[in-house]
Amino acid sequence: MSTGIAVVYSRAICGLQAPLVRVETHISNGTPKLNIVGLQETAVRESKVRVRSAILSSNFDFPTRHITINLAPADLPKDGALFDLPIALGILAASKQIPKELLLSYEFAGELALTGELRGFKAILPLALAARKAKRNLVVSKQTHSSMLPQDHATYAAENLRQVCQHILDLKKLPMLSNSKTVPLQYSIDMQDIKGQEPAKHALEIAAAGRHSILFSGPPGTGKTMLASRLPSILPPLTFEQETEVQAIYSFARTNLPNRGFLQRPFRAPHHTSSPASLVGGYSSTQPGEVSLAHHGILFLDELPEFQRKALEVLREPLESGTVMISRAARKVMFPATFQLVAAMNPCPCGYVATPTQKCNCTMTQILRYQNKISGPLLDRIDIYAELPNHTVDLLNPDDNKAESSATIRNRVIAAQNIQLERMGKYNAHLSNQEIVKVSVLSTNCTKLIRDAIEKFSLSARSYYRILKVARTIADLSLVDNINEQHLLEALSMRSKLKTYW
């Protein structure tokens, strides 16, 4: 009996990338056996059991010959059960039960049940984007869902192996996989909900306009968490390309997207007991962490000193680079992590130091130990420090009902960000040192002012450039071309408080 060979296209999942995998099937004479080679992991090695039962349950013949499956390239790690479907089709094509030429215009991915049914998976978006780029159609399980799929690409949905074969033979076409319903962009909370705390609101607006990191400090119940949670409502919506990146990260992480409006920026608030691996990603496999799940959005760390010191220190690199590299023995995966850091803390363990209406029970040693849980290098990467005093009396003031809405503030933020994007193509917080100097021409008085501040507060070089970035954002919100002394003083006050507090 003659030998047979067939090639079926599939994809591996490596971070947000989906490199092509050629599933090569060779059937020859010899001892009946099924071998799978090509750096496969446990779930792939177990495919031989599922594939054999699925083929027989779908009323096809399983060849009683020597079958070799090669997953090429061999040096690419392959995990998951999504190779079940292409392996089964390769066997059917190599045994001439379906024409192998008809498979070349498709890519296949999906786990097979013993009955031949196809099971869904969540990491579909990277596969769909890669298949579209390769100009091949994609066939997956009907159980696979995504809130975003390329509109100009054919992604077919099958219930079982037999339906896939009927589609290939043009006997019965598969339906297209439709996008899941997306929630329209809307915000359930608004800046109008916060009474008083006008300086903190203004600081949050500056942070939003330039995508700066910000730290809120104040006694319990002063509105730190309320302010942070309303930051997405004053930020512009994501672009379609940015939303695609966010969807791809959540798809790869096999994590359901939070209940958020379509194009609304993600807001992640991990618990203070979170480990370093849960923040930046990793564990035993290469999974994205909270910093990547907050990509193009906000990472909110409440009770900042209560986080493990190691967990906070791992944030320093993604804050600077906007990426996270996860290295394991088998592979290295890079995830995007361009997030805006928002943190909140009490000034002392009990929270009432320097509060005239409440008595603080903490000793100076306890206060210093509490504050020193946050390292200097991490604090140096925070652009804005905002204090929130106790303001119970403001809650009884009827004039506070005139507070600005999120929509009003968002319009100013968008106007300031448009200026930044037109000027340098990026937000002020993301400018390099050379770029911020280029767009921040200081007068003689401003130069003297910043020089005196550096000497008085012993500011680092990083602090100097971050002060310039905040001052540039304040000027952009004021719709003026050059930084003046007032802009610089305001930026210095937000930074000098941070330096004198510790």
XYZ file of C-alpha atoms in Angstrom:
502
model
C 0.000 0.000 0.000
C 1.368 3.435 -0.946
C 2.338 6.023 1.599
C 0.510 9.317 2.073
C 1.499 12.737 3.305
C -0.542 15.876 4.070
C 0.035 19.341 5.478
C -2.477 21.274 7.602
C -1.919 24.811 8.910
C -2.486 25.811 12.523
C -1.113 28.324 15.036
C 0.715 28.237 18.353
C 0.068 30.813 21.077
C 3.185 32.697 22.227
C 2.164 35.771 24.151
C 0.192 37.978 21.800
C 1.838 36.343 18.800
C 0.454 33.329 16.944
C 3.308 31.827 14.896
C 2.405 29.413 12.098
C 2.608 25.685 12.780
C 2.669 23.175 9.919
C 1.029 19.930 10.989
C 2.719 17.416 8.697
C 1.208 13.930 8.592
C 2.953 10.903 7.075
C 1.322 7.473 6.802
C 3.483 4.510 5.850
C 3.661 0.741 6.120
C 4.894 -0.676 9.364
C 3.753 -1.418 12.876
C 0.444 0.381 13.541
C 1.443 3.312 15.733
C 0.824 7.049 16.071
C 3.828 9.244 16.883
C 3.730 13.011 17.446
C 7.019 14.935 17.280
C 7.891 18.623 17.376
C 8.507 19.886 20.928
C 4.961 19.233 22.056
C 3.884 19.492 25.673
C 1.643 17.187 27.707
C -1.713 18.324 26.295
C -0.439 17.855 22.737
C 1.037 14.412 23.462
C -2.353 13.317 24.736
C -3.946 14.320 21.421
C -3.351 10.856 19.948
C -5.943 9.383 22.328
C -8.566 12.048 21.662
C -7.972 12.156 17.903
C -8.355 8.412 17.387
C -11.661 8.271 19.259
C -12.943 11.440 17.534
C -12.185 10.080 14.055
C -13.917 6.766 14.755
C -16.898 8.487 16.419
C -17.307 10.674 13.314
C -17.715 7.548 11.103
C -14.285 7.834 9.477
C -11.640 5.122 9.296
C -8.571 5.375 11.497
C -5.619 3.951 9.520
C -4.079 0.876 11.104
C -0.628 1.846 9.829
C 2.426 3.743 11.003
C 1.446 7.422 11.406
C 3.938 10.181 12.121
C 2.769 13.717 12.995
C 5.372 16.475 12.842
C 4.547 19.882 14.345
C 6.922 22.252 12.562
C 8.940 24.258 13.367
C 10.322 21.752 15.849
C 11.991 24.359 18.059
C 8.727 26.219 18.776
C 7.088 25.153 22.074
C 3.515 23.976 21.559
C 1.004 23.816 24.365
C -2.717 23.246 24.666
C -5.185 20.945 22.940
C -5.965 23.252 20.003
C -3.875 21.015 17.675
C -6.415 18.170 17.952
C -8.441 19.361 14.949
C -5.522 19.912 12.520
C -3.988 16.564 13.546
C -7.274 14.759 12.856
C -7.674 16.481 9.486
C -4.085 15.654 8.590
C -4.717 11.969 9.243
C -7.903 12.040 7.164
C -6.137 13.846 4.312
C -3.046 11.612 4.355
C -5.301 8.533 4.276
C -7.156 10.084 1.317
C -10.526 10.297 3.060
C -10.649 14.031 2.257
C -8.707 15.915 -0.472
C -5.544 17.389 1.019
C -5.423 20.231 -1.544
C -8.640 21.736 -0.138
C -7.051 22.226 3.297
C -4.332 24.659 2.204
C -6.566 27.756 2.179
C -7.583 27.231 5.825
C -6.106 27.262 9.301
C -7.593 25.042 11.995
C -7.582 25.100 15.787
C -9.692 23.313 18.363
C -9.826 20.609 20.995
C -11.680 17.410 20.113
C -13.884 15.475 22.478
C -13.947 11.684 22.226
C -17.290 12.009 20.425
C -15.801 14.230 17.729
C -17.316 17.419 19.109
C -15.215 20.570 19.085
C -14.564 22.479 22.280
C -13.924 26.195 22.378
C -10.950 28.173 23.619
C -10.493 31.807 24.558
C -7.234 32.720 22.816
C -8.872 33.161 19.424
C -8.132 36.800 18.613
C -4.343 36.388 18.054
C -5.094 33.403 15.800
C -7.744 35.278 13.805
C -5.474 38.290 13.276
C -2.573 36.100 12.173
C -4.774 34.053 9.823
C -6.126 37.237 8.251
C -2.588 38.490 7.667
C -1.723 35.169 5.993
C -4.903 35.438 3.863
C -6.258 32.100 5.050
C -9.658 31.358 6.572
C -9.877 30.091 10.134
C -12.006 27.190 11.406
C -12.640 26.873 15.136
C -15.281 25.550 17.512
C -18.739 27.072 17.653
C -18.225 27.340 21.417
C -15.407 29.826 20.876
C -16.456 33.396 21.640
C -14.849 36.762 21.177
C -16.188 40.266 21.526
C -13.915 41.341 18.650
C -13.052 39.532 15.439
C -11.642 41.006 12.223
C -14.622 42.166 10.200
C -12.894 41.489 6.870
C -11.909 37.918 7.684
C -13.782 34.603 7.476
C -13.795 32.725 10.780
C -15.981 29.624 10.561
C -17.676 27.923 13.517
C -18.090 24.136 13.641
C -19.778 21.906 16.203
C -17.835 18.742 15.399
C -15.225 17.140 13.174
C -17.775 15.847 10.672
C -19.122 19.364 10.028
C -15.581 20.576 9.292
C -15.123 17.810 6.718
C -18.501 18.593 5.125
C -17.428 22.226 4.820
C -14.108 21.252 3.229
C -15.917 18.980 0.733
C -18.378 21.807 -0.010
C -21.300 19.624 1.068
C -22.573 21.929 3.815
C -21.016 25.312 4.545
C -20.230 26.296 8.106
C -21.705 29.462 9.597
C -19.453 32.397 10.355
C -18.380 32.920 13.965
C -20.068 36.130 15.084
C -18.756 38.666 17.538
C -20.162 38.562 21.040
C -22.304 41.486 22.080
C -20.308 44.467 23.264
C -21.529 46.865 25.905
C -21.717 50.466 24.607
C -19.293 52.948 26.119
C -20.896 54.230 29.283
C -19.827 55.053 32.818
C -21.855 54.134 35.879
C -19.865 56.488 38.110
C -19.044 60.168 37.633
C -16.766 62.813 39.076
C -19.885 64.680 40.195
C -20.316 61.983 42.847
C -17.310 63.377 44.756
C -18.009 66.390 46.931
C -15.127 68.693 47.774
C -11.485 67.635 47.360
C -11.033 70.096 44.494
C -7.177 70.075 44.637
C -7.168 66.265 44.415
C -9.636 66.359 41.505
C -7.400 68.849 39.715
C -4.366 66.614 40.327
C -6.285 63.664 38.874
C -7.156 65.728 35.794
C -3.482 66.573 35.271
C -2.571 62.912 35.682
C -5.225 61.913 33.142
C -4.150 64.540 30.598
C -0.497 63.488 30.557
C -0.947 59.814 31.584
C 1.121 60.498 34.719
C 1.393 58.211 37.734
C -0.226 59.595 40.886
C -0.241 58.779 44.598
C -3.148 59.783 46.859
C -2.578 60.033 50.597
C -5.044 60.856 53.333
C -7.028 59.563 56.300
C -9.517 56.724 55.776
C -12.775 57.737 54.131
C -11.536 60.890 52.387
C -12.272 59.632 48.864
C -8.975 58.161 47.620
C -10.575 55.061 46.134
C -13.523 57.046 44.770
C -11.178 59.341 42.884
C -9.096 56.499 41.489
C -12.115 54.510 40.323
C -13.393 57.517 38.354
C -10.197 58.025 36.387
C -11.445 55.920 33.417
C -14.484 58.213 33.120
C -12.300 61.255 32.352
C -9.984 59.458 29.921
C -10.685 59.313 26.184
C -11.988 55.973 24.889
C -9.599 53.440 23.450
C -8.976 53.454 19.748
C -10.045 50.332 17.866
C -6.396 49.237 17.574
C -5.870 49.683 21.321
C -9.058 47.769 22.107
C -7.824 44.959 19.866
C -4.598 44.753 21.894
C -6.547 44.671 25.165
C -8.860 41.956 23.856
C -5.879 39.907 22.665
C -4.231 40.042 26.105
C -7.393 38.895 27.877
C -7.924 36.256 25.204
C -4.434 34.837 25.745
C -4.820 35.013 29.536
C -8.050 32.995 29.236
C -9.595 35.621 31.480
C -13.041 37.056 30.972
C -13.056 40.782 30.329
C -14.505 42.753 33.235
C -17.965 44.222 32.875
C -16.851 47.325 31.037
C -18.121 49.286 28.100
C -16.646 48.643 24.673
C -13.572 50.893 24.144
C -13.517 51.762 27.864
C -10.077 51.563 29.384
C -9.413 48.585 31.691
C -9.188 49.250 35.412
C -7.292 46.675 37.472
C -7.212 46.804 41.267
C -5.260 43.792 42.611
C -5.450 42.985 46.322
C -2.512 44.007 48.465
C -1.693 40.343 49.143
C -0.847 39.849 45.447
C 2.475 38.173 44.704
C 5.128 39.563 42.331
C 4.224 36.891 39.755
C 0.543 37.856 39.832
C 1.478 41.493 39.120
C 3.949 41.061 36.264
C 2.954 37.571 35.107
C 4.660 34.232 35.028
C 3.899 31.460 37.503
C 4.959 28.093 36.046
C 3.700 29.158 32.616
C 3.961 32.379 30.654
C 0.729 34.088 31.621
C 0.240 37.893 31.624
C -0.043 39.590 34.997
C -1.997 42.569 36.270
C 0.326 45.104 34.638
C -0.437 43.611 31.208
C -4.148 43.225 31.933
C -4.060 46.977 32.682
C -2.451 47.732 29.279
C -3.774 51.058 27.911
C -5.649 51.439 31.196
C -5.159 51.940 34.932
C -3.422 49.839 37.568
C -4.772 50.897 40.965
C -2.838 49.838 44.066
C -4.888 50.578 47.163
C -3.163 50.433 50.560
C 0.193 50.742 48.794
C 2.447 50.084 51.854
C 0.605 46.826 52.536
C 1.902 45.270 49.302
C 4.964 43.060 49.529
C 8.142 45.016 48.967
C 9.218 42.584 46.238
C 5.857 42.964 44.515
C 6.253 46.731 44.356
C 9.844 46.579 43.158
C 8.950 44.494 40.098
C 6.796 47.401 38.890
C 9.812 49.612 38.299
C 10.832 48.129 34.944
C 7.375 48.099 33.281
C 6.784 51.660 34.502
C 9.850 52.729 32.524
C 9.716 50.453 29.485
C 5.998 49.726 29.045
C 6.742 46.016 28.513
C 7.284 42.869 30.584
C 9.607 40.041 29.568
C 8.734 36.700 31.164
C 11.539 34.154 30.900
C 11.122 30.461 31.520
C 13.366 27.512 30.710
C 11.337 26.620 27.621
C 10.482 30.061 26.273
C 10.562 33.823 26.582
C 7.440 35.892 26.078
C 7.108 39.683 26.003
C 3.814 41.312 26.974
C 2.901 44.980 26.575
C 2.343 46.829 29.857
C 1.730 50.488 29.093
C -0.411 51.284 32.116
C -1.085 54.313 34.281
C -0.192 53.732 37.924
C -2.591 55.126 40.524
C -1.847 54.379 44.176
C -3.488 55.238 47.495
C -2.296 55.003 51.056
C -2.874 56.195 54.590
C -0.202 58.495 56.045
C 0.388 56.103 58.969
C -0.821 52.658 60.123
C -3.950 54.079 61.795
C -4.348 56.746 59.114
C -4.834 59.802 61.328
C -1.403 61.376 61.744
C -1.563 65.181 61.343
C -5.366 64.998 61.344
C -6.719 67.636 63.765
C -10.096 65.949 64.295
C -8.728 62.475 65.060
C -6.076 61.239 67.472
C -3.195 59.239 66.017
C -2.136 56.270 68.154
C 1.012 55.472 66.173
C 4.524 56.012 67.468
C 7.096 57.751 65.311
C 8.907 54.431 64.863
C 5.712 52.798 63.575
C 5.053 55.687 61.192
C 8.578 55.585 59.753
C 8.490 51.802 59.421
C 5.138 52.059 57.613
C 6.302 54.747 55.207
C 9.627 53.029 54.510
C 7.818 50.010 53.089
C 7.787 51.981 49.824
C 11.272 52.272 48.355
C 12.795 55.510 47.144
C 13.318 54.268 43.559
C 9.613 53.452 43.253
C 8.563 56.799 44.731
C 10.916 58.523 42.297
C 8.839 57.054 39.459
C 5.606 58.628 40.728
C 4.928 61.982 39.079
C 2.195 63.491 41.247
C 1.502 63.381 44.969
C -1.908 64.555 46.199
C -3.044 64.908 49.811
C -6.714 64.472 50.710
C -7.696 66.157 53.989
C -10.723 65.190 56.026
C -13.646 67.274 54.699
C -16.800 66.048 56.438
C -18.176 69.588 56.633
C -18.127 69.833 52.812
C -20.690 67.054 52.559
C -23.296 69.385 54.084
C -22.585 72.181 51.608
C -25.326 72.355 48.940
C -23.014 74.274 46.596
C -21.030 71.081 46.005
C -23.825 69.880 43.744
C -22.288 72.192 41.117
C -19.236 69.928 40.748
C -18.051 69.303 37.206
C -19.111 66.132 35.458
C -16.705 63.563 34.063
C -17.777 64.498 30.531
C -16.737 68.139 31.048
C -13.354 67.169 32.460
C -12.884 64.537 29.757
C -13.275 67.176 27.038
C -10.397 69.177 28.539
C -8.281 66.024 28.878
C -8.890 65.072 25.244
C -7.996 68.591 24.075
C -4.709 68.490 26.033
C -3.873 65.000 24.781
C -4.540 66.005 21.180
C -1.958 68.771 21.589
C 0.573 66.243 22.880
C -0.082 63.721 20.113
C 0.160 66.372 17.406
C 3.383 67.734 18.890
C 5.376 64.532 19.546
C 3.071 61.616 18.730
C 2.931 60.458 22.353
C 1.719 61.521 25.787
C 3.937 63.700 27.970
C 4.530 60.923 30.522
C 5.961 58.735 27.747
C 8.446 61.304 26.412
C 12.150 60.571 26.705
C 14.433 62.967 28.554
C 15.649 64.472 25.303
C 12.116 64.880 23.980
C 10.753 66.640 27.082
C 13.692 69.076 27.071
C 13.007 69.784 23.402
C 9.354 70.743 24.019
C 9.981 72.586 27.323
C 11.753 75.850 26.584
C 12.214 77.544 29.984
C 12.623 81.239 30.607
C 15.441 82.597 32.775
C 13.137 82.843 35.796
C 11.850 79.298 35.298
C 15.393 77.972 35.004
C 16.385 79.681 38.273
C 13.236 78.357 39.941
C 13.892 74.740 39.003
C 17.595 75.033 39.923
C 16.717 76.318 43.407
C 14.182 73.498 43.843
C 16.747 70.861 42.887
C 19.147 72.182 45.522
C 16.508 72.626 48.238
C 14.807 69.255 47.873
C 17.821 67.274 46.565
C 15.859 66.195 43.507
C 17.269 63.435 41.329
C 17.723 63.742 37.580
C 14.651 61.557 37.116
C 12.646 63.906 39.343
C 13.762 66.904 37.287
C 12.540 65.413 34.025
C 9.278 64.253 35.578
C 8.628 67.754 36.940
C 9.127 69.094 33.418
C 6.643 66.542 32.068
C 3.974 67.486 34.610
C 4.557 71.203 34.004
C 4.250 70.574 30.249
C 0.909 68.835 30.854
C -0.368 71.719 33.002
C 0.549 74.112 30.197
C -1.254 71.905 27.675
C -4.390 71.918 29.835
C -4.132 75.711 29.879
C -3.789 75.643 26.056
C -0.562 77.668 26.087
C 2.623 76.988 24.121
C 5.309 77.598 26.729
C 5.738 76.597 30.374
C 5.583 79.585 32.712
C 6.460 80.005 36.379
C 2.928 79.192 37.562
C 2.947 75.847 35.709
C 6.363 75.001 37.092
C 5.429 75.961 40.660
C 2.343 73.759 40.537
C 4.357 70.815 39.231
C 7.006 71.408 41.906
C 4.393 71.530 44.669
C 3.080 68.120 43.585
C 6.610 66.734 43.624
C 8.098 68.524 46.636
C 5.309 67.206 48.868
C 6.395 63.723 47.904
C 10.003 64.480 48.794
C 9.278 66.183 52.112
C 6.740 63.586 53.201
C 9.366 60.834 53.389
